[in-house]
Short mmCIF file of C-alpha atoms in Angstrom, two decimals:
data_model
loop_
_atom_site.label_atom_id
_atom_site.label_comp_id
_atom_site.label_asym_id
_atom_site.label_seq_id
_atom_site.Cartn_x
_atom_site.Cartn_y
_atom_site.Cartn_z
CA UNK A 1 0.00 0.00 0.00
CA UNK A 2 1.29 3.63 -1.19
CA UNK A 3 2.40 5.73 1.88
CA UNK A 4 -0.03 8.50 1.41
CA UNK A 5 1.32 11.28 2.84
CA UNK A 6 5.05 10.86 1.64
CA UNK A 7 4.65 13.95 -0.52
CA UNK A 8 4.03 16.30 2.40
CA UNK A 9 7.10 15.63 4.54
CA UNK A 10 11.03 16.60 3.60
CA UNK A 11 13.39 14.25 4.21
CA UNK A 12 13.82 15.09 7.77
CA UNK A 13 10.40 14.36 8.49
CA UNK A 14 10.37 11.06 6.72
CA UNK A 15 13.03 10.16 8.70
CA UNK A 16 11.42 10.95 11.90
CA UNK A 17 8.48 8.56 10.33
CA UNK A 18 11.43 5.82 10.01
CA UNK A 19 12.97 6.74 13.52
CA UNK A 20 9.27 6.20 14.68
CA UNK A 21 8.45 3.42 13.90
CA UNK A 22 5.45 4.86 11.32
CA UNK A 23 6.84 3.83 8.36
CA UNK A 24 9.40 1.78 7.08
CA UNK A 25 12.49 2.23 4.43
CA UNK A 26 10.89 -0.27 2.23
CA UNK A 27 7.77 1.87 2.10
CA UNK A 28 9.46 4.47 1.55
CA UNK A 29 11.55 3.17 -1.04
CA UNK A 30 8.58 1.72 -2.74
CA UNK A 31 6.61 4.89 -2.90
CA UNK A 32 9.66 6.69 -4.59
CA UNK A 33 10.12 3.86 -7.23
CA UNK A 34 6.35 4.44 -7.88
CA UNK A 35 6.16 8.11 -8.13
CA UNK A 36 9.36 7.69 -10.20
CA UNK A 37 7.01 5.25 -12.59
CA UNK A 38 4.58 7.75 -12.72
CA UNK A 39 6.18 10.88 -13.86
CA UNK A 40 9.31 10.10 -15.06
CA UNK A 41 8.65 9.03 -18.72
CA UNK A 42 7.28 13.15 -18.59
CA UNK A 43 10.31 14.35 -17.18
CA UNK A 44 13.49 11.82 -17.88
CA UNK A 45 15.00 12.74 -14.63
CA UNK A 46 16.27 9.20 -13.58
CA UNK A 47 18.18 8.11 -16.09
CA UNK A 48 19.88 5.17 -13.87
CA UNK A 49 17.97 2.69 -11.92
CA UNK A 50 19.32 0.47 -9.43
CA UNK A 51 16.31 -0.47 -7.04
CA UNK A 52 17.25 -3.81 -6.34
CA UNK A 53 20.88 -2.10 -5.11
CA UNK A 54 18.60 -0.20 -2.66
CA UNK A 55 16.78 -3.09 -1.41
CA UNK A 56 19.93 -4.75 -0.24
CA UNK A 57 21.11 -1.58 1.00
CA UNK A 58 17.96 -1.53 3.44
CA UNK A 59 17.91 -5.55 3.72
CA UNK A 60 21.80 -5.40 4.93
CA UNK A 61 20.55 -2.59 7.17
CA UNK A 62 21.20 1.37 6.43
CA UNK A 63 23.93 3.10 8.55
CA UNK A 64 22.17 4.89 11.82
CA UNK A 65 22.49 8.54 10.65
CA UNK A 66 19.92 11.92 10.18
CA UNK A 67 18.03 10.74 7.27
CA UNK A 68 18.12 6.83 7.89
CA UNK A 69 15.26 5.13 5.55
CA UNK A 70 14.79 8.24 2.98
CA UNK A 71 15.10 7.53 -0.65
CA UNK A 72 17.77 9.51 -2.59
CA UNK A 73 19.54 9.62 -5.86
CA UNK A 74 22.75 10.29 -7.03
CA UNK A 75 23.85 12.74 -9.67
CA UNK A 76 24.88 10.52 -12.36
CA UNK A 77 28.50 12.39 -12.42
CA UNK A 78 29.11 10.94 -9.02
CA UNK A 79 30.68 7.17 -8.63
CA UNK A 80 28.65 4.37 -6.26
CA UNK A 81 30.22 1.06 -6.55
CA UNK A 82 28.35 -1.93 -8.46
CA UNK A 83 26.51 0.43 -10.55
CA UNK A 84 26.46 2.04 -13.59
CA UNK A 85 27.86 5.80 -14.17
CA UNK A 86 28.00 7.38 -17.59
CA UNK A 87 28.84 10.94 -16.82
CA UNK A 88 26.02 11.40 -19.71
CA UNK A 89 28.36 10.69 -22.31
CA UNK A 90 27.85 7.69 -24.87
CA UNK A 91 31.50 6.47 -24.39
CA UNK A 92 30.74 5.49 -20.44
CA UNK A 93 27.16 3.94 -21.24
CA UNK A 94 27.94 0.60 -20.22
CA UNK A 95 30.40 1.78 -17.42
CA UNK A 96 29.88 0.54 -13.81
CA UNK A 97 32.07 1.87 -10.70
CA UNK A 98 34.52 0.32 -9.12
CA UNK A 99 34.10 2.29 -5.59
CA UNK A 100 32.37 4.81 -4.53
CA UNK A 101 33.16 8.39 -4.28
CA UNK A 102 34.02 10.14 -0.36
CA UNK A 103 30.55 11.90 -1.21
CA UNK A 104 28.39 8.83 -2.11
CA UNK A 105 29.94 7.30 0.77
CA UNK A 106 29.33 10.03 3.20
CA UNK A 107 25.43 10.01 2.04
CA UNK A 108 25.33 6.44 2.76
CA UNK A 109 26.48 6.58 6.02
CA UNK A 110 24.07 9.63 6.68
CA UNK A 111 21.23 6.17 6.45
CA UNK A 112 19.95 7.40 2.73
CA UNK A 113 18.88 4.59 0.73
CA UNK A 114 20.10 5.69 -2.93
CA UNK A 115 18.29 3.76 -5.60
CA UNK A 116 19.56 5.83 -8.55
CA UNK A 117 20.92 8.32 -10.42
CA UNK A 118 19.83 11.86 -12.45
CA UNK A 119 20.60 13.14 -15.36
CA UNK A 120 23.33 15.49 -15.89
CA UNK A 121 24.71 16.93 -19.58
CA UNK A 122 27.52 15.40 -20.68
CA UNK A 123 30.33 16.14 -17.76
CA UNK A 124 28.41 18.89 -17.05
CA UNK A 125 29.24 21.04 -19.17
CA UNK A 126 25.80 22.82 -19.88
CA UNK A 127 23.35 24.80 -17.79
CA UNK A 128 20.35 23.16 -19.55
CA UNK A 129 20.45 18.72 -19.07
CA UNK A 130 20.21 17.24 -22.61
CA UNK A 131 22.77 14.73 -23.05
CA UNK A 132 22.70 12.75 -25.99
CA UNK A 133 22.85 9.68 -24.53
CA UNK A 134 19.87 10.30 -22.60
CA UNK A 135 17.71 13.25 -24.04
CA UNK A 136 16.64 16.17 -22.59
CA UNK A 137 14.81 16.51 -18.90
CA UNK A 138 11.67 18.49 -19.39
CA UNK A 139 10.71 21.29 -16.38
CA UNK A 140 7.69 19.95 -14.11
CA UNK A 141 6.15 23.32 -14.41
CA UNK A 142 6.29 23.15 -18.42
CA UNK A 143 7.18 20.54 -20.65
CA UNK A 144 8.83 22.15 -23.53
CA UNK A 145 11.30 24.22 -20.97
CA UNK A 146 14.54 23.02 -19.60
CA UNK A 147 15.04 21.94 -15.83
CA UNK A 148 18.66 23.67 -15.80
CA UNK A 149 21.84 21.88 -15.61
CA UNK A 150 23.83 20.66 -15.05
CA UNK A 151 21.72 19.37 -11.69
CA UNK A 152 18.94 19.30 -14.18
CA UNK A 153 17.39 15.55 -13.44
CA UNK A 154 17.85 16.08 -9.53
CA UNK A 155 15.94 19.61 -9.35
CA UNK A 156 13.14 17.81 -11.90
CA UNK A 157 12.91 14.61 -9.76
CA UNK A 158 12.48 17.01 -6.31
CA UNK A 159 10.58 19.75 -7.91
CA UNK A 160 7.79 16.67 -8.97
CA UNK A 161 8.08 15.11 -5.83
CA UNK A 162 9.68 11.85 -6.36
CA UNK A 163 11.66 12.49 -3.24
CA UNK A 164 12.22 15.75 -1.19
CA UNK A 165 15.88 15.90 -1.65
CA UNK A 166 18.88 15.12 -3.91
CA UNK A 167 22.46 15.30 -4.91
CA UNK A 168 23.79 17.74 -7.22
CA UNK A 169 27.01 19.55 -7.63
CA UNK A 170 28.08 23.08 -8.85
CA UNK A 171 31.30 23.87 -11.06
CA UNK A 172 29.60 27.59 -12.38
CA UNK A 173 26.03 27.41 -11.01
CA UNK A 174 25.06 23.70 -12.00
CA UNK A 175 23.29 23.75 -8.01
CA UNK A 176 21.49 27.32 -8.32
CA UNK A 177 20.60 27.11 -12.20
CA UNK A 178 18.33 24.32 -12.33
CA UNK A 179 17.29 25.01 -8.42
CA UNK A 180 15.85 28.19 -10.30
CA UNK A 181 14.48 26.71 -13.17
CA UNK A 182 12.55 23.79 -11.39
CA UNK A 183 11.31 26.34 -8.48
CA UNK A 184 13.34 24.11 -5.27
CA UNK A 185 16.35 25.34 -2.98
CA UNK A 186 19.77 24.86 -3.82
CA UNK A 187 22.46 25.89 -1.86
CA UNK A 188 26.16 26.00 -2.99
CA UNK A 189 28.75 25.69 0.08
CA UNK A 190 31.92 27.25 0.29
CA UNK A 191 34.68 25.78 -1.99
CA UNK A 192 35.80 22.55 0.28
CA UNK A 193 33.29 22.75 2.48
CA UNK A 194 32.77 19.17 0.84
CA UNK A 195 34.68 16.24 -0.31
CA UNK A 196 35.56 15.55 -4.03
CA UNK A 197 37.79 12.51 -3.67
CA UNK A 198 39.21 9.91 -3.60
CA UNK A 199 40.23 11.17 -7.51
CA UNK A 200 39.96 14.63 -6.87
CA UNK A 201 41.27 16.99 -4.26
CA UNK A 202 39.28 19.71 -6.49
CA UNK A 203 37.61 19.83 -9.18
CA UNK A 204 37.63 22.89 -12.18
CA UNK A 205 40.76 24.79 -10.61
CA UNK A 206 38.37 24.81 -7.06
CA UNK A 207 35.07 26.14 -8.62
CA UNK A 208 33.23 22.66 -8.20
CA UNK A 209 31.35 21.42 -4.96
CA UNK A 210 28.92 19.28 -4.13
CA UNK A 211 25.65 19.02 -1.96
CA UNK A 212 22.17 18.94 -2.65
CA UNK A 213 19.18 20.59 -3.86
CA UNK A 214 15.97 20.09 -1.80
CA UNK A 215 12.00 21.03 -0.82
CA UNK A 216 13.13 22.83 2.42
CA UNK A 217 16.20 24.67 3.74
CA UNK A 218 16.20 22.25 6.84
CA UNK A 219 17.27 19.72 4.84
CA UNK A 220 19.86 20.77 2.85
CA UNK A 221 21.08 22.29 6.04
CA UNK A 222 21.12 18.57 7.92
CA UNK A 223 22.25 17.62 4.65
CA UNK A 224 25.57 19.74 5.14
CA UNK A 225 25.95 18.86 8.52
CA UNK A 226 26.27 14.87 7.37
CA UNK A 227 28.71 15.25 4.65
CA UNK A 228 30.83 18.17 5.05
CA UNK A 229 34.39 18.01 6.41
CA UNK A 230 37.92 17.43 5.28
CA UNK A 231 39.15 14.01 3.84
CA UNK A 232 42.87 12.66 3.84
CA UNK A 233 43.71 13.84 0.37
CA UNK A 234 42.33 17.53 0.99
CA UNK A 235 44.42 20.13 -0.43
CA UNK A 236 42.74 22.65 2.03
CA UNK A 237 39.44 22.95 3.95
CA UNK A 238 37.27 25.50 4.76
CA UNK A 239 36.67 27.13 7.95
CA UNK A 240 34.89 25.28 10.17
CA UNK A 241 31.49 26.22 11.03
CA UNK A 242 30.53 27.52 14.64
CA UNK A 243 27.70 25.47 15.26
CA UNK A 244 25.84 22.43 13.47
CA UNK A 245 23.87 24.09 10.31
CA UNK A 246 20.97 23.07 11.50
CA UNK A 247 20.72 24.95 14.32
CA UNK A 248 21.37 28.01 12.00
CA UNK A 249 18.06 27.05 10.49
CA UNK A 250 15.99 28.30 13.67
CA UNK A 251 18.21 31.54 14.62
CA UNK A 252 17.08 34.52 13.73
CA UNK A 253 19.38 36.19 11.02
CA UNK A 254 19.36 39.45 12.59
CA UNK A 255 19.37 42.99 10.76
CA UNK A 256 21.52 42.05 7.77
CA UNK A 257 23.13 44.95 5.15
CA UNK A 258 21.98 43.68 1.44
CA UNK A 259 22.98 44.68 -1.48
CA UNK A 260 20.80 43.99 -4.21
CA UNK A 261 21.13 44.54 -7.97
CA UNK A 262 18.21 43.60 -11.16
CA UNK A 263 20.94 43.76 -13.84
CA UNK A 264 23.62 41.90 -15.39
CA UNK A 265 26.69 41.91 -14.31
CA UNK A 266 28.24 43.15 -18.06
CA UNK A 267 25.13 45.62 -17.76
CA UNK A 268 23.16 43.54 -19.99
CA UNK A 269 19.30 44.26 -19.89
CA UNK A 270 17.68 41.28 -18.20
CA UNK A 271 14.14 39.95 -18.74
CA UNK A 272 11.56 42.73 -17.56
CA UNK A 273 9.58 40.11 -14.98
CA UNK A 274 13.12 38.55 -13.23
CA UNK A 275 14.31 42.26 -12.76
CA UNK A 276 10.50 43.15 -11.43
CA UNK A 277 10.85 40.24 -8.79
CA UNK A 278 14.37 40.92 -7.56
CA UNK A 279 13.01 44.53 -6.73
CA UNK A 280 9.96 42.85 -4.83
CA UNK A 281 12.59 40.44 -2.94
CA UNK A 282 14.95 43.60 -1.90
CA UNK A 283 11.14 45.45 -0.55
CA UNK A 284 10.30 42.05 1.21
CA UNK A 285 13.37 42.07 2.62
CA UNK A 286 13.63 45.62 3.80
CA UNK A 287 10.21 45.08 5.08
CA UNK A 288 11.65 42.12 7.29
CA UNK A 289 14.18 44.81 8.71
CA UNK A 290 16.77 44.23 6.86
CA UNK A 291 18.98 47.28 5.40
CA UNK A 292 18.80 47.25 1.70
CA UNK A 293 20.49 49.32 -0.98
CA UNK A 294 20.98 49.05 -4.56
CA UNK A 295 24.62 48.29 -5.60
CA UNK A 296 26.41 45.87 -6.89
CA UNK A 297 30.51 44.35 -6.90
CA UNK A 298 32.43 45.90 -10.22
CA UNK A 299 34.13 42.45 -11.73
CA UNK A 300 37.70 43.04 -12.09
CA UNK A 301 37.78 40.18 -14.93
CA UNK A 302 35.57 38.47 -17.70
CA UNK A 303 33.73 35.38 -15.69
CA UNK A 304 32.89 33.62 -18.97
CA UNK A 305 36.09 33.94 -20.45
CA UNK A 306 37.89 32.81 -16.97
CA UNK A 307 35.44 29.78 -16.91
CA UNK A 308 36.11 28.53 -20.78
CA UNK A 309 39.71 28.47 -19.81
CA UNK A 310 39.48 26.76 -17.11
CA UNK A 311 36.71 24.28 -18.06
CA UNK A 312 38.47 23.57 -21.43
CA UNK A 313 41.33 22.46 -19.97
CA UNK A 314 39.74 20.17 -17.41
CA UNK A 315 37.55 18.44 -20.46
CA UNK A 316 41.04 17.49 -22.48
CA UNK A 317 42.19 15.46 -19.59
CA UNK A 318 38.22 14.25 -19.41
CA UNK A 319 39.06 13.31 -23.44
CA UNK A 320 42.93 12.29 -22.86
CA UNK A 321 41.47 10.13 -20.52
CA UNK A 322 39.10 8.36 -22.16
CA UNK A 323 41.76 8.17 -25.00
CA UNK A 324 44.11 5.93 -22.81
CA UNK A 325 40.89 4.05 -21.69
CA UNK A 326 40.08 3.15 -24.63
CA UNK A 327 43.04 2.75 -26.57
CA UNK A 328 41.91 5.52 -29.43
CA UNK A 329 41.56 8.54 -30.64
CA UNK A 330 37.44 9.99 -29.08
CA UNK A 331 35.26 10.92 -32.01
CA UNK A 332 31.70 12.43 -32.05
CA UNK A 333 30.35 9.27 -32.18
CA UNK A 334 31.97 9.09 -28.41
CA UNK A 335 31.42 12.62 -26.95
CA UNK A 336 29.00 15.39 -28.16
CA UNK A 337 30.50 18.15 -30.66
CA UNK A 338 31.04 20.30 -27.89
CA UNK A 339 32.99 18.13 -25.26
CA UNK A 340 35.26 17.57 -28.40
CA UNK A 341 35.80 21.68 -29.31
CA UNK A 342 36.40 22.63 -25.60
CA UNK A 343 38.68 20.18 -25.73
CA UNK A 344 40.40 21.21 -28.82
CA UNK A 345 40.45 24.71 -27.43
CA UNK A 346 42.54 23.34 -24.20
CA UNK A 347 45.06 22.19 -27.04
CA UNK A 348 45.43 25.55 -28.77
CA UNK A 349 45.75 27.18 -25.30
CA UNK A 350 49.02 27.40 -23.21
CA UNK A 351 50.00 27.01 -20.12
CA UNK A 352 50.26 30.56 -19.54
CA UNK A 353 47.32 31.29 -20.82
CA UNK A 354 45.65 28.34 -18.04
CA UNK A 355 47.43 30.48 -15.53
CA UNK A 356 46.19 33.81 -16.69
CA UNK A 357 42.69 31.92 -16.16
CA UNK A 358 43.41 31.68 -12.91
CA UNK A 359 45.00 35.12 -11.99
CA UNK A 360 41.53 36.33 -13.23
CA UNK A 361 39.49 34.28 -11.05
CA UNK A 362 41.79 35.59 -8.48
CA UNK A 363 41.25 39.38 -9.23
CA UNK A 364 37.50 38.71 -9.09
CA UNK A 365 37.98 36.89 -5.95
CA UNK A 366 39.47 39.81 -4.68
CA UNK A 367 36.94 42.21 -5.57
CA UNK A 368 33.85 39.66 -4.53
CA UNK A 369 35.89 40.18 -1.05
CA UNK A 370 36.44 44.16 -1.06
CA UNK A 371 32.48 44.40 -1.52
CA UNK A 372 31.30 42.35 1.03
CA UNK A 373 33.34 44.20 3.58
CA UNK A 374 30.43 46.60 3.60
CA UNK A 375 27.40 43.93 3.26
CA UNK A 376 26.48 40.69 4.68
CA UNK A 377 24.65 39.23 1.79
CA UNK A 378 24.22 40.20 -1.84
CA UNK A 379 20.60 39.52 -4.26
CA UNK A 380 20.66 39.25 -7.59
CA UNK A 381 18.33 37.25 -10.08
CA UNK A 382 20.10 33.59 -10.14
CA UNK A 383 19.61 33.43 -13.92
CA UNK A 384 18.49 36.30 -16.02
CA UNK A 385 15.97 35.22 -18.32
CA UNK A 386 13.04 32.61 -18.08
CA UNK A 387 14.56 28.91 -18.04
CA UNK A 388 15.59 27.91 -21.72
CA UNK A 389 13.23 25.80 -23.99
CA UNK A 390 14.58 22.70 -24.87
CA UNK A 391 17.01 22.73 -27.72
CA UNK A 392 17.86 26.26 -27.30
CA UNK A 393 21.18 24.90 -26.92
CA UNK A 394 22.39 22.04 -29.23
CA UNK A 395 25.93 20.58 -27.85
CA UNK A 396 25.70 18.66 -31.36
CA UNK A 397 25.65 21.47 -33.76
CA UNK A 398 28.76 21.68 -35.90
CA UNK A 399 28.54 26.05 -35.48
CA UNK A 400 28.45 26.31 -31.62
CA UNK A 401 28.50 29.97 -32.27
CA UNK A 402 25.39 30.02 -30.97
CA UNK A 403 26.11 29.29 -27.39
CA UNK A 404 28.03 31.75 -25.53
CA UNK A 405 25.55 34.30 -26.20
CA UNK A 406 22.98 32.51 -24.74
CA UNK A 407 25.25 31.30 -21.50
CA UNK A 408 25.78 35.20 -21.58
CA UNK A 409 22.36 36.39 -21.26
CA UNK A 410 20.95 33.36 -19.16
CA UNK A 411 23.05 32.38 -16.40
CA UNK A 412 26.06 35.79 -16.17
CA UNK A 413 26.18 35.55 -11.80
CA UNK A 414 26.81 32.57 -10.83
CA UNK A 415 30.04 31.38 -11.90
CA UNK A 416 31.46 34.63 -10.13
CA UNK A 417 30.64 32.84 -6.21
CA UNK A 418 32.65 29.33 -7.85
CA UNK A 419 35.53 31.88 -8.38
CA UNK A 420 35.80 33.18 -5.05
CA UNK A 421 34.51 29.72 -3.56
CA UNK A 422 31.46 31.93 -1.54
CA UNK A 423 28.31 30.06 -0.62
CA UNK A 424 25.60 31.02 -2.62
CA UNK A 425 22.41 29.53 -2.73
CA UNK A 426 19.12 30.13 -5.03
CA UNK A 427 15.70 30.62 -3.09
CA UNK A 428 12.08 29.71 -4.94
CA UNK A 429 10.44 33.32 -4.61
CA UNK A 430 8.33 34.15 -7.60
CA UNK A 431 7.00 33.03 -11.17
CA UNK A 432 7.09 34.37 -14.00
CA UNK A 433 3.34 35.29 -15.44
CA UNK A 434 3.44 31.73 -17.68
CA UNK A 435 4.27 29.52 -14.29
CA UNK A 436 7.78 29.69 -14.86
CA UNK A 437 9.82 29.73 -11.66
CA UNK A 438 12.80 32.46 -11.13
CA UNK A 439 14.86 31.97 -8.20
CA UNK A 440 16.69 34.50 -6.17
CA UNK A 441 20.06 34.19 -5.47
CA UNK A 442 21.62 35.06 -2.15
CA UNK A 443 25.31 35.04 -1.93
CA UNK A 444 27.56 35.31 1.56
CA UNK A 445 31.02 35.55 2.63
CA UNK A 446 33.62 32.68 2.35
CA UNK A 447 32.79 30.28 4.54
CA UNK A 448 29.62 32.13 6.29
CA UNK A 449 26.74 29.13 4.59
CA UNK A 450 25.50 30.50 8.65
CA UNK A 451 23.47 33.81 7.51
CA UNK A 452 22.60 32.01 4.20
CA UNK A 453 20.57 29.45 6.34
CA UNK A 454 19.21 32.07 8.39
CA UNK A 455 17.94 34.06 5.80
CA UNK A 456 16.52 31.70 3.86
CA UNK A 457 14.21 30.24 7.03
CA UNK A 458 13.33 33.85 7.41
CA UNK A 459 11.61 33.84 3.64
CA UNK A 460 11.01 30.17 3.55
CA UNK A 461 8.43 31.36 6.69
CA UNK A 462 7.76 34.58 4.87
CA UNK A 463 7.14 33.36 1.62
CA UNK A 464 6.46 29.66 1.87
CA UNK A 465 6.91 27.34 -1.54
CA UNK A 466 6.52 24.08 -0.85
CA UNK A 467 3.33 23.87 -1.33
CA UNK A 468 3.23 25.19 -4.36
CA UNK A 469 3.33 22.39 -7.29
CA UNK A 470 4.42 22.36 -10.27
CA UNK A 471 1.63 20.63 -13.61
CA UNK A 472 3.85 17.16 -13.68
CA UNK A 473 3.87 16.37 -10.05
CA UNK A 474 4.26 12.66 -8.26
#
């Protein structure tokens, strides 16, 4: 029998149910492979399934931990031993991990029961999820729209309600992007806050992290609190926090000095409705007592043009790689057009030029820091237009000319807080007039995820969203 009332609880309060006695894992794990049956094939957001793997998980008995007995799936960029990982690239289809990565791990001992994995781009490399191998994931609030990316299948499967929480991971907004465009929370913690080994002590020069995207802020808050920390290969951690995050969740945040801007950061117009609703966010929140003032940090550098650098290079090895693997040369019958040009680019680059890359991430660093010497938190929109219709962007075209202005118009903030490794998280306030969601984003200093929580208790009591449900909806 169906566990009726598993779409009203987060994970924290499933796991309560569990702790209980009121439920059991196995119901719980049931009702998620169900609701995944009956929206999925609208929304292709689990593109791996390995129930039987999360069955033995629960028959072998799940590790005591916060969220013991909740269902959860993996980003399918993310290794868990015995099952299959493709990275969404043709090449890995049939490939199957060996062991499981410090972060799988870590959510396994928190007592999740993981009994899959979402889609992602190819190495996510895209801020919409439309991998080849897989096809696109469709937005539960409109079919024909994107769910972001690279996070794309996790924000579709929690925004429907398969489950109330999810990994994902963020290299230049892949957390806050499709937490925007699929109208759930997604905080980005500060760079090492989390683990990306054992292969990785970082990953993207530093700009990638990983956590979750979720329903409420309590959870990804617990969430943080299970698998942050240092491992043995760490090449440097992040300060620690001064209490659990949880119990940020429940303090109040106090009169914080915001900054808010409704433009670009190149000065770009953005879409007339986002900049509309980042003006009503910035009233809210100087009617909450906050001080609020329009202004915004001057960039010292060119984010996109950092990013390409440094993402370029990272995607040859990806290729080299696979090359050795495979004992041949990778062709586009292997990895989509674009995977193959960024990597080409990495091969007309030099080192110095890989090094000017990261001076420039440096100088905005530097900047991001001088401005919030005189602010707590800065708002902006998280992406600047509506969430992209599928196909906007076509990683198979042979003229990719297309795609940089786009990236430039839809998502220019984000990658700025991967930079300067500052928490940052994207908060469901408003829709657009056609039911589309725009998120806020709400970034803090290095290492202060503290006043992020805070805040967004504040609005999630302010403003509540999780009860509002998007058309395609377990």
């Amino acid at each position: 029998m169906a566990f009726k009332e598993y779409g009203i609880h987060d994970a924290i309060g499933l796991a309560d149910l569990v702790r209980k006695k009121q439920v059991s894992a196995s119901e719980l794990l049931d009702e998620a492979i169900a609701r995944t049956a009956r929206v999925d094939p609208e929304i292709n957001a689990v593109v791996v399934k390995h129930y039987d793997d999360a069955k033995r998980q629960i028959d072998q008995g799940l590790a005591d931990g916060p969220f013991t007995g909740v269902p959860f799936l993996l980003k399918d960029l993310e290794n868990l031993a015995g099952t299959r990982t493709t990275f969404g690239a043709s090449i890995y289809k049939d490939n199957f991990a060996a062991y499981s990565g410090t972060l799988a791990q870590r959510f396994l001992d928190a007592g999740l029961a993981i009994f899959g994995k979402t889609s992602s781009p190819e190495f996510g490399l895209m801020p919409t999820t439309e991998s080849r191998l897989f096809g696109p994931t469709r937005n539960p609030w409109n079919l024909a729209h994107s769910s972001g990316g690279s996070s794309g299948g996790a924000a579709a499967a929690v925004a429907a309600r398969i489950l109330p929480v999810a990994h994902a991971s963020d290299g230049g907004g892949s957390i806050r992007i499709p937490a925007s465009a699929s109208g759930v929370f997604g905080l980005k913690p500060t760079r090492a806050r989390t683990p990306l080994g054992p292969d990785r002590g970082e990953g993207w020069g530093g700009f990638s992290c990983g956590h979750v995207v979720s329903i409420s802020v309590r959870d990804s808050a617990a969430m943080l609190d299970a698998i942050h920390g240092p491992e043995t290969s760490s090449p440097y951690v992040a300060p620690q926090p001064q209490r659990p995050f949880l119990e940020e969740v429940s303090r109040d945040p106090g009169r914080l000095r915001i900054a808010f801007t409704d433009k670009s950061p190149y000065g770009d117009a953005i879409d007339p409705e986002i900049a509309a609703a980042t003006r009503e966010i910035a009233a809210l929140l100087a009617g909450l007592g906050h001080h609020v003032e329009e202004r915004a940090p001057v960039l010292a550098a060119d984010p996109a043009a950092v990013m390409s650098t440094i993402v370029a290079a990272n995607t040859a090895l990806t290729v080299r790689l696979a090359e050795q693997r495979f004992g041949r040369a990778m062709t586009s019958g292997d990895f989509e057009v674009l995977t193959l040009a960024s990597a080409h680019n990495a091969q007309k680059a030099s080192a110095t030029d890989y090094v000017a890359a990261q001076l420039g991430a440096f100088q905005i660093s530097r900047a991001l820091a001088t401005f919030f010497e005189s602010c707590d938190v800065f708002l902006c929109p998280t992406l600047c237009s509506p969430p992209l219709r599928i196909g906007e962007l076509n990683t198979m075209s042979e003229d990719l000319s297309h795609i940089a202005p786009i990236l430039r118009r839809y998502m220019p903030a984000t990658a700025m807080f991967n930079m300067s490794g500052q928490p940052a998280m994207s908060v469901p306030l408003a829709w657009n007039a056609a039911g589309l969601p725009l998120g806020m984003m709400f970034s803090a200093r290095f290492g202060d995820e503290a006043t992020l929580f805070r805040l967004a208790a504040q609005l999630e009591q302010t403003r509540p969203w999780k009860g509002k449900l998007p058309p395609v909806c377990a």
